[in-house]
Coordinates of C-alpha atoms in Angstrom, one line a residue:
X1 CA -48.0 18.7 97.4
X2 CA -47.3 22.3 98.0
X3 CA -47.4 25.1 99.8
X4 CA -46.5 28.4 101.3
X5 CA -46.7 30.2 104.6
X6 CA -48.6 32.9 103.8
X7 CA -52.0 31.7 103.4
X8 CA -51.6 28.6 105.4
X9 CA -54.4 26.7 107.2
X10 CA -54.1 27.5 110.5
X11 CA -53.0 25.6 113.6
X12 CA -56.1 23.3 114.2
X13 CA -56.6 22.6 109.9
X14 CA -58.6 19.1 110.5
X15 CA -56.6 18.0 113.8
X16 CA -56.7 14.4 114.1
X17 CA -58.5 14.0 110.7
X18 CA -56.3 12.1 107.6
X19 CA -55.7 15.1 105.5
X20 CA -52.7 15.4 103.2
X21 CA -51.9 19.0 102.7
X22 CA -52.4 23.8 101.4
X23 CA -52.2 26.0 100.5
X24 CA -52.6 26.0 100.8
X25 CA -51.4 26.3 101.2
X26 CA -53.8 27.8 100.3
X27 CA -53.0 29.6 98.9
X28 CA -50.2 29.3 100.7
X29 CA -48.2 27.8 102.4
X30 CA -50.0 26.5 102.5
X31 CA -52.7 26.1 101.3
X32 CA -55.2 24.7 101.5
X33 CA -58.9 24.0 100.4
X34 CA -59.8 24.5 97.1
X35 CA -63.2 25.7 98.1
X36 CA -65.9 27.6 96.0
X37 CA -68.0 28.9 98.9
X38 CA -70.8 30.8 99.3
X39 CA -71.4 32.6 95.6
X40 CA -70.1 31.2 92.7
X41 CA -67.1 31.0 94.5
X42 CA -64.5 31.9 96.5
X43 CA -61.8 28.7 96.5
X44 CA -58.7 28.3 97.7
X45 CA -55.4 26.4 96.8
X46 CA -54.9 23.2 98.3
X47 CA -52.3 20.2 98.4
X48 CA -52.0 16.8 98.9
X49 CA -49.5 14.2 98.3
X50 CA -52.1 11.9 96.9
X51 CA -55.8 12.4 95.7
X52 CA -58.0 12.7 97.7
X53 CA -60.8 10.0 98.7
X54 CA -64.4 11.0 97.8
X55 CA -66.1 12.0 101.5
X56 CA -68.7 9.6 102.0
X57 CA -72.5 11.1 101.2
X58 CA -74.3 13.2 104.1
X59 CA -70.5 13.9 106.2
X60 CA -71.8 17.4 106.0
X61 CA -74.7 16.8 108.1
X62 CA -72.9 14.3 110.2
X63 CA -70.3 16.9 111.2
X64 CA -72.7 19.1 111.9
X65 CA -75.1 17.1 113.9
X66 CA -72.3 16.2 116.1
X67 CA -71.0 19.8 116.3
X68 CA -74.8 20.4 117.5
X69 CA -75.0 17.7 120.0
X70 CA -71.6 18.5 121.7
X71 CA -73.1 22.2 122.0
X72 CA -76.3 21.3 123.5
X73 CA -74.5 18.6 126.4
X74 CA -71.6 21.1 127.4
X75 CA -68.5 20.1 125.0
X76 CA -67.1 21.6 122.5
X77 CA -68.3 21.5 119.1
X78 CA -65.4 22.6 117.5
X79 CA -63.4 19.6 118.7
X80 CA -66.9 17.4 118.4
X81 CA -66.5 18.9 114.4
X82 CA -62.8 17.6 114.7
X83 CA -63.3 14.2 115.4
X84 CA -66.6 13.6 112.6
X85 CA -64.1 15.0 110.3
X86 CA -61.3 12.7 111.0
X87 CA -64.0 10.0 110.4
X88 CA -65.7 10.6 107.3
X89 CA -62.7 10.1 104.5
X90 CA -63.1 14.0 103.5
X91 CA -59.3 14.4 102.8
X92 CA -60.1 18.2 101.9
X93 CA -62.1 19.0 105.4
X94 CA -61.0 21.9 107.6
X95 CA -61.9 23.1 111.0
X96 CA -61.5 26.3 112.5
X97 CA -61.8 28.6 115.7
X98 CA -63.2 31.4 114.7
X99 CA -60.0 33.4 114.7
X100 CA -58.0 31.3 112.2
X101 CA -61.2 31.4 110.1
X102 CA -60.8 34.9 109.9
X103 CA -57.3 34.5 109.9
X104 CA -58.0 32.4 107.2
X105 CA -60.0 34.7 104.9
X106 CA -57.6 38.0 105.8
X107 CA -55.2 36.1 104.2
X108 CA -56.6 36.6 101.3
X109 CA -55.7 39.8 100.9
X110 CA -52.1 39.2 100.1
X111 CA -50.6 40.1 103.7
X112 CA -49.7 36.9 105.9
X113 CA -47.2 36.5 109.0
X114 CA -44.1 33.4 108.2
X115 CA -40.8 34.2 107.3
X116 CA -41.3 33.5 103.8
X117 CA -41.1 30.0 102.2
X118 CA -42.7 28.3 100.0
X119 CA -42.7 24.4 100.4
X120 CA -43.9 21.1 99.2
X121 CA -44.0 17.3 100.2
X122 CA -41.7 15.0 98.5
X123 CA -43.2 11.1 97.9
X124 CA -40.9 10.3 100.9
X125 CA -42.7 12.4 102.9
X126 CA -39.8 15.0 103.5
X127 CA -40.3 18.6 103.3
X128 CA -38.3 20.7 100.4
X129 CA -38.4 24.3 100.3
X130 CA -39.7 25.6 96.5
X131 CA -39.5 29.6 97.0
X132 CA -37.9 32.0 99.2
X133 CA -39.3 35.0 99.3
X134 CA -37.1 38.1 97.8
X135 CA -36.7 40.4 100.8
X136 CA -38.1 37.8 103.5
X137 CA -36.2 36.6 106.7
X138 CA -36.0 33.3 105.1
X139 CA -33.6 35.3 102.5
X140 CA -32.0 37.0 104.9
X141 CA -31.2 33.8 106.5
X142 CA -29.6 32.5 103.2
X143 CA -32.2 29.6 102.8
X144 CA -32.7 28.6 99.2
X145 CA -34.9 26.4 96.9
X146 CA -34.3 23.0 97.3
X147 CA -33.2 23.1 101.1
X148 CA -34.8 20.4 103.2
X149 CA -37.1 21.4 105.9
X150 CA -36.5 18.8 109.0
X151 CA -37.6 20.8 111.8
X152 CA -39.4 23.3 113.0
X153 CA -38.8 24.4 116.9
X154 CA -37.1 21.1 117.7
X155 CA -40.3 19.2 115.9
X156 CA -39.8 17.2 113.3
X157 CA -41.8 18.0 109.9
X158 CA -41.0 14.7 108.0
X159 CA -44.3 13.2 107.4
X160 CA -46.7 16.1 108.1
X161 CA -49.0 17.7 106.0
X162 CA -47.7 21.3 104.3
X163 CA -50.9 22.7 106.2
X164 CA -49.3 22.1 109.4
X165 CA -46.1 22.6 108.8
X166 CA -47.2 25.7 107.4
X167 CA -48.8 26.2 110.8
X168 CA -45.8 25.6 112.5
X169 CA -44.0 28.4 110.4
X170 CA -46.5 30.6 111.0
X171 CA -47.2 30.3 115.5
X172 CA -50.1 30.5 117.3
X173 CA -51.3 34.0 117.3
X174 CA -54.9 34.3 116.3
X175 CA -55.2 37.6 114.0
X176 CA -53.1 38.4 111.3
X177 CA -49.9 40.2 112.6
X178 CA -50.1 38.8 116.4
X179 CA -46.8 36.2 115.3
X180 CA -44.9 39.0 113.6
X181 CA -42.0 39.4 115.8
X182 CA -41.7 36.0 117.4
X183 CA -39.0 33.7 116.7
X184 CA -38.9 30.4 115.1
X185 CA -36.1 27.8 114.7
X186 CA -35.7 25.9 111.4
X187 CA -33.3 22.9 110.9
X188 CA -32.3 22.7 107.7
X189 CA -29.9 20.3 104.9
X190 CA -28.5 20.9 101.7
X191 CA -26.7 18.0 100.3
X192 CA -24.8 16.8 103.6
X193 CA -24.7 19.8 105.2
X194 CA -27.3 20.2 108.1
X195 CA -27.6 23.6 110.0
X196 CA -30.1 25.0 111.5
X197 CA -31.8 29.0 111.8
X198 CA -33.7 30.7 114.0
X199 CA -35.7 33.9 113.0
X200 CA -38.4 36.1 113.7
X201 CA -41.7 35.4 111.9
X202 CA -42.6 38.7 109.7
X203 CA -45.7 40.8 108.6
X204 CA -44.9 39.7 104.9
X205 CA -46.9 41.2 102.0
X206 CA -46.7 38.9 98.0
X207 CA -47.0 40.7 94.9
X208 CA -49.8 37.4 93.2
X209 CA -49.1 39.5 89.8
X210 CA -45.8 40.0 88.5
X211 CA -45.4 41.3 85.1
X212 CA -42.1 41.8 82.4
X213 CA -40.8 41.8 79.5
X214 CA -38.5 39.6 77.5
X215 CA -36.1 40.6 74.7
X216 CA -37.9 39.4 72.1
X217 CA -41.0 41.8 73.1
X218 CA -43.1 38.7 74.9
X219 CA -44.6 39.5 78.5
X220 CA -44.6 37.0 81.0
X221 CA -47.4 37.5 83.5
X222 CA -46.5 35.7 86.7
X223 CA -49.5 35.1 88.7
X224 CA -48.2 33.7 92.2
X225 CA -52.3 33.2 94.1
X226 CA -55.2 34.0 93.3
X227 CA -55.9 36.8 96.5
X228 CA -58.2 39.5 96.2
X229 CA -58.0 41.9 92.7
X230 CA -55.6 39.2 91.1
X231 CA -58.4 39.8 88.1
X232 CA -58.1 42.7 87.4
X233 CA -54.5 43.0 87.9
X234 CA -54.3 40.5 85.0
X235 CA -56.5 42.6 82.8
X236 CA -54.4 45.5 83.1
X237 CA -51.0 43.6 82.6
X238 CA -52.6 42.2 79.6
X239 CA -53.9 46.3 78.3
X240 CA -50.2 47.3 78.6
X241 CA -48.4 44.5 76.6
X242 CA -47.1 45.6 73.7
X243 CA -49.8 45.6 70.6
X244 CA -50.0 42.1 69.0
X245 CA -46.9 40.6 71.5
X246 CA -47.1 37.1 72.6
X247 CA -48.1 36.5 77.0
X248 CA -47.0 33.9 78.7
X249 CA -49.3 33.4 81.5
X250 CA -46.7 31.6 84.5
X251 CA -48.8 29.6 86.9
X252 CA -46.1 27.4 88.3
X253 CA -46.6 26.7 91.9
X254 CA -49.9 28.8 91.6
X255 CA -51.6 26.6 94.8
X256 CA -54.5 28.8 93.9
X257 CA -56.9 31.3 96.1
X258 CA -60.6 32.6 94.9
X259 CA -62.1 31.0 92.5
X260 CA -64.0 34.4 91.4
X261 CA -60.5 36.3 90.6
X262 CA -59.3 33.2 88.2
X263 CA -62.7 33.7 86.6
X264 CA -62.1 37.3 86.3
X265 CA -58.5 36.7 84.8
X266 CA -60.1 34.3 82.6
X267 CA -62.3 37.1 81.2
X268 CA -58.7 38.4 80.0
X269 CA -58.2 36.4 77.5
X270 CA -61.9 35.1 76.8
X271 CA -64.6 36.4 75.1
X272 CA -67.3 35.6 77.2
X273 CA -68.5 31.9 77.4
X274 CA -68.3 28.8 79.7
X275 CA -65.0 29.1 82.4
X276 CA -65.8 25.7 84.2
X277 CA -68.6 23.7 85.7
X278 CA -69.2 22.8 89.4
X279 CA -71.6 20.7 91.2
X280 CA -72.6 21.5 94.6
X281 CA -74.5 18.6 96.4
X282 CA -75.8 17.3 92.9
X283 CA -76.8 20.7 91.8
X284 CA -75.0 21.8 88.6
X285 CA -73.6 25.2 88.3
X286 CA -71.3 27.1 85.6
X287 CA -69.2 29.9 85.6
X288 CA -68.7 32.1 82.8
X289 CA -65.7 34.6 82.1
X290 CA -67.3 38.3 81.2
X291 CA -67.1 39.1 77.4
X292 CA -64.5 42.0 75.7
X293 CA -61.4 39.9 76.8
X294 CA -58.2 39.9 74.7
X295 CA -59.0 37.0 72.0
X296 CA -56.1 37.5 69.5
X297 CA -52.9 37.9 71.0
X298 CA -50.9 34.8 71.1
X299 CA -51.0 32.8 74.8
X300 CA -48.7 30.1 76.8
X301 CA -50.6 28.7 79.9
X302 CA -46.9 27.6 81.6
X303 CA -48.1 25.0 84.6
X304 CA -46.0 22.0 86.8
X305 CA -47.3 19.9 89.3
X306 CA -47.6 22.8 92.0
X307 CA -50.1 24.2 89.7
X308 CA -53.4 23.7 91.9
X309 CA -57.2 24.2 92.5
X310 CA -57.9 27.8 90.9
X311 CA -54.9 27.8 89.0
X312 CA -55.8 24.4 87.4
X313 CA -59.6 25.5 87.1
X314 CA -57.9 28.6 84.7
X315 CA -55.9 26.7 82.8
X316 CA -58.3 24.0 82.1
X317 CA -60.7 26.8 80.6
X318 CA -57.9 28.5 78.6
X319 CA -56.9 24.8 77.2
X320 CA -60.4 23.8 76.7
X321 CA -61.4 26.7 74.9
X322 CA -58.2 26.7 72.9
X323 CA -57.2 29.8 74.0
X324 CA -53.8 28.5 74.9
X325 CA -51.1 26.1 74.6
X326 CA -50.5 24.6 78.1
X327 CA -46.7 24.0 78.3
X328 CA -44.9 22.3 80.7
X329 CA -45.6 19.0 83.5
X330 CA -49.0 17.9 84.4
X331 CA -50.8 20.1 87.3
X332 CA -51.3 18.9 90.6
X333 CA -55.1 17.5 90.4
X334 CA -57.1 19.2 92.8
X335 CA -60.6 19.6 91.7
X336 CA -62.7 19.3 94.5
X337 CA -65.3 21.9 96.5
X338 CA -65.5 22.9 99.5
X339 CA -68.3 25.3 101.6
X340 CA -67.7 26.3 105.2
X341 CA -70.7 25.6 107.7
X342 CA -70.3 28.1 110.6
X343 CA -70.6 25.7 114.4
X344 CA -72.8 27.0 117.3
X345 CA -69.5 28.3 119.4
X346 CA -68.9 30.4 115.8
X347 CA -65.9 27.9 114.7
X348 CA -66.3 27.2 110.9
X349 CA -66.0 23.5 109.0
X350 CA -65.3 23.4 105.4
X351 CA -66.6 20.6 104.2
X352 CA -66.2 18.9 100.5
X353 CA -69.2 19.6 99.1
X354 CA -68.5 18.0 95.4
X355 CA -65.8 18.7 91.9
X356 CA -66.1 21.1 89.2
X357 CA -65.1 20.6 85.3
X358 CA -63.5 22.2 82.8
X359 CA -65.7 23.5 79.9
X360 CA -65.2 20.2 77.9
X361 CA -66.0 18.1 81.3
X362 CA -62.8 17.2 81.9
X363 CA -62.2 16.3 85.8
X364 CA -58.9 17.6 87.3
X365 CA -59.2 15.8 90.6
X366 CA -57.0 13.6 91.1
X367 CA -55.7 14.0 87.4
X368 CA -54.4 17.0 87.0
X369 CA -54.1 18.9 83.5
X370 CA -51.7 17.4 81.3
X371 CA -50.1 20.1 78.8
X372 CA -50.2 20.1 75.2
X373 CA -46.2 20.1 75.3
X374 CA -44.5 18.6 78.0
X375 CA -41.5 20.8 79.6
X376 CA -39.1 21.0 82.6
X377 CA -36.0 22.1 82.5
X378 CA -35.8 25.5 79.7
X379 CA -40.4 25.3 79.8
X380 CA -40.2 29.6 79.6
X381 CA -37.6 29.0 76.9
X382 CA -40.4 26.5 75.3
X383 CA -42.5 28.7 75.8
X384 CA -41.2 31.4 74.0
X385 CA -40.0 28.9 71.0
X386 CA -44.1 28.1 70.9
X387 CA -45.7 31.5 71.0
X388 CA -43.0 32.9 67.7
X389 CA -44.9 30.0 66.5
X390 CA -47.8 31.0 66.8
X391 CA -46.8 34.7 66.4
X392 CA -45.8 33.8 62.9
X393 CA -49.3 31.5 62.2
X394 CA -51.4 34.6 63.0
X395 CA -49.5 36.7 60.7
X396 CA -50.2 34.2 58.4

């Protein structure tokens, strides 16, 4: 499971329920629920150590009922929500005040308050940090990849779900810069060494498209969430790579973020056509990338197990279509949908509403994508071996 602090599920994500993870992460850290509301579909990225358990038929309505009847005898519906979530199996469910919803949703916009980590749960339940971010006051502290997390404020994080840890990381302000300034206190390990950190939480802003060039003329194309514009900041990445050079689209540790933007970077590299199915409580629905996209240059899909939701729902489409060669270790398998149902005292539920497909109606959750070649260690090295390949089979 993974996630990172900047679009992490806020304080109250499912309290009490048996959720797992975002990041959501969603998208980060967090992360959190890959979710294709309203439209065709925002989502966002979620994690969870394990897959989660189909929510039993009609939870929606159950939450809601009780969210109705706590309103109309005096209590609160938002904790009435809470406790029909923790009850119905939905893994993927989410309540929030209606500050951290809109919290929530600013996030998307690429700016989030933390002090820049990124972070996953190991099978043992630990917490190990995956990404520091370059310029963050987790940098400045000296923290690095593969630093154990063990507390947060004195609390211990062993155990918890990356959404609330996430939370932790982040405080308790409602809005989206009310934490900036506030101190946290991280203990920390590396090997035997045990240490710990105290910093002040930041106004952070991510770059989710990244974009250079190799030696050999290939362009990577890093794509960190999928926030608002990460479409067409794809597009144009892909119009100013050199004529006929090989792309490696990077979606390692992509937790993932609207499910309309991976769509729209889909339409990069896709002629029109079917993206990915979804069905919404029984009713089937498609998605389909917009035509004129880049068909002929070669493309590398490079995924790993933090690859998630929106991310997966891409590369799914790009493998499916045979687009691309997937390289690297099989994605983290979270297919599922979820819609938000606002509460009478204006808190919002997302509830898991049903899965969505890749074109050739493959299922991802709990599954994952597995890659056409596998890769760890050296995969962007792979990667580069596999597009001369097919550099040289198009030339052909």
């Amino acid at each position: 499971m993974s996630g990172r602090d900047l679009f992490c599920q806020p304080r109250r994500f499912g309290r009490g329920a048996a959720l797992t993870l975002v990041f959501a992460s969603v998208l980060v850290a967090g992360a959190a629920t890959g979710a294709l509301p309203r439209e065709p579909g925002e989502g966002r990225g979620s994690a969870s150590g394990a897959a989660p358990a189909a929510a039993p038929a009609g939870h929606s309505e159950d939450v809601t009922r009780a969210a109705e009847e706590a309103a109309a005898s005096g209590k609160s519906p938002m904790e009435a929500a809470e406790r029909a979530v923790s009850r119905s199996g939905d893994r993927w469910a989410a309540v929030y005040s209606e500050g951290e919803y809109q919290e929530f949703e600013d996030s998307l916009d690429g700016r989030y308050t933390g002090v820049g980590l990124e972070a996953r749960s190991e099978r043992d339940g630990r917490i190990e940090v995956t990404k520091v971010q370059s310029g963050s006051p987790a940098a400045a502290a000296g923290i690095r990849s593969g630093d154990r997390l063990r507390t947060v404020d004195g609390r211990s994080v062993d155990g918890l779900p990356v959404t609330e840890v996430v939370s932790l990381l982040r405080g308790d302000g409602e809005g989206e810069d009310a934490s900036a300034g506030t101190t946290v206190r991280l203990g920390l390990e590396r090997g035997t060494r045990a240490w710990t950190e105290t910093m002040r939480r930041a106004l952070l802003s991510t770059d989710s498209v990244t974009a250079h060039s190799l030696s050999d003329g290939i362009t990577v194309i890093a794509v960190a969430a999928f926030t608002k514009g990460v479409g067409d900041s794809v597009r144009t990445a892909v119009r100013q790579a050199p004529v006929g050079a090989g792309i490696v689209l990077d979606l390692r540790g992509n937790s993932g973020g609207l499910v309309t933007e991976a769509v729209a970077a889909a339409s990069a590299f896709l002629d029109g056509g079917l993206v990915a199915t979804y069905d919404v409580e029984g009713a089937q629905h498609a998605l389909h990338a917009e035509a004129g996209g880049d068909t002929a240059r070669p493309l590398v899909a490079l995924v790993d197990g933090g690859t998630m939701s929106a991310a997966e729902l891409l590369t799914g489409a790009l493998q499916d279509r045979g687009r691309a060669v997937v390289v690297g270790s099989r994605t983290f398998g979270k297919g599922s949908v979820q819609m938000p149902s606002r509460l009478p005292d204006g808190s919002v539920a997302e509830l898991t509403v049903g899965h969505y497909r890749t074109p050739s109606g493959h299922s991802v959750d709990g599954r994952g994508i597995t890659p056409d070649l596998e890769a760890d260690e050296g995969a962007l090295e792979r990667a580069e071996t596999v597009l001369s390949g097919l550099g040289d089979a198009s030339a052909e």
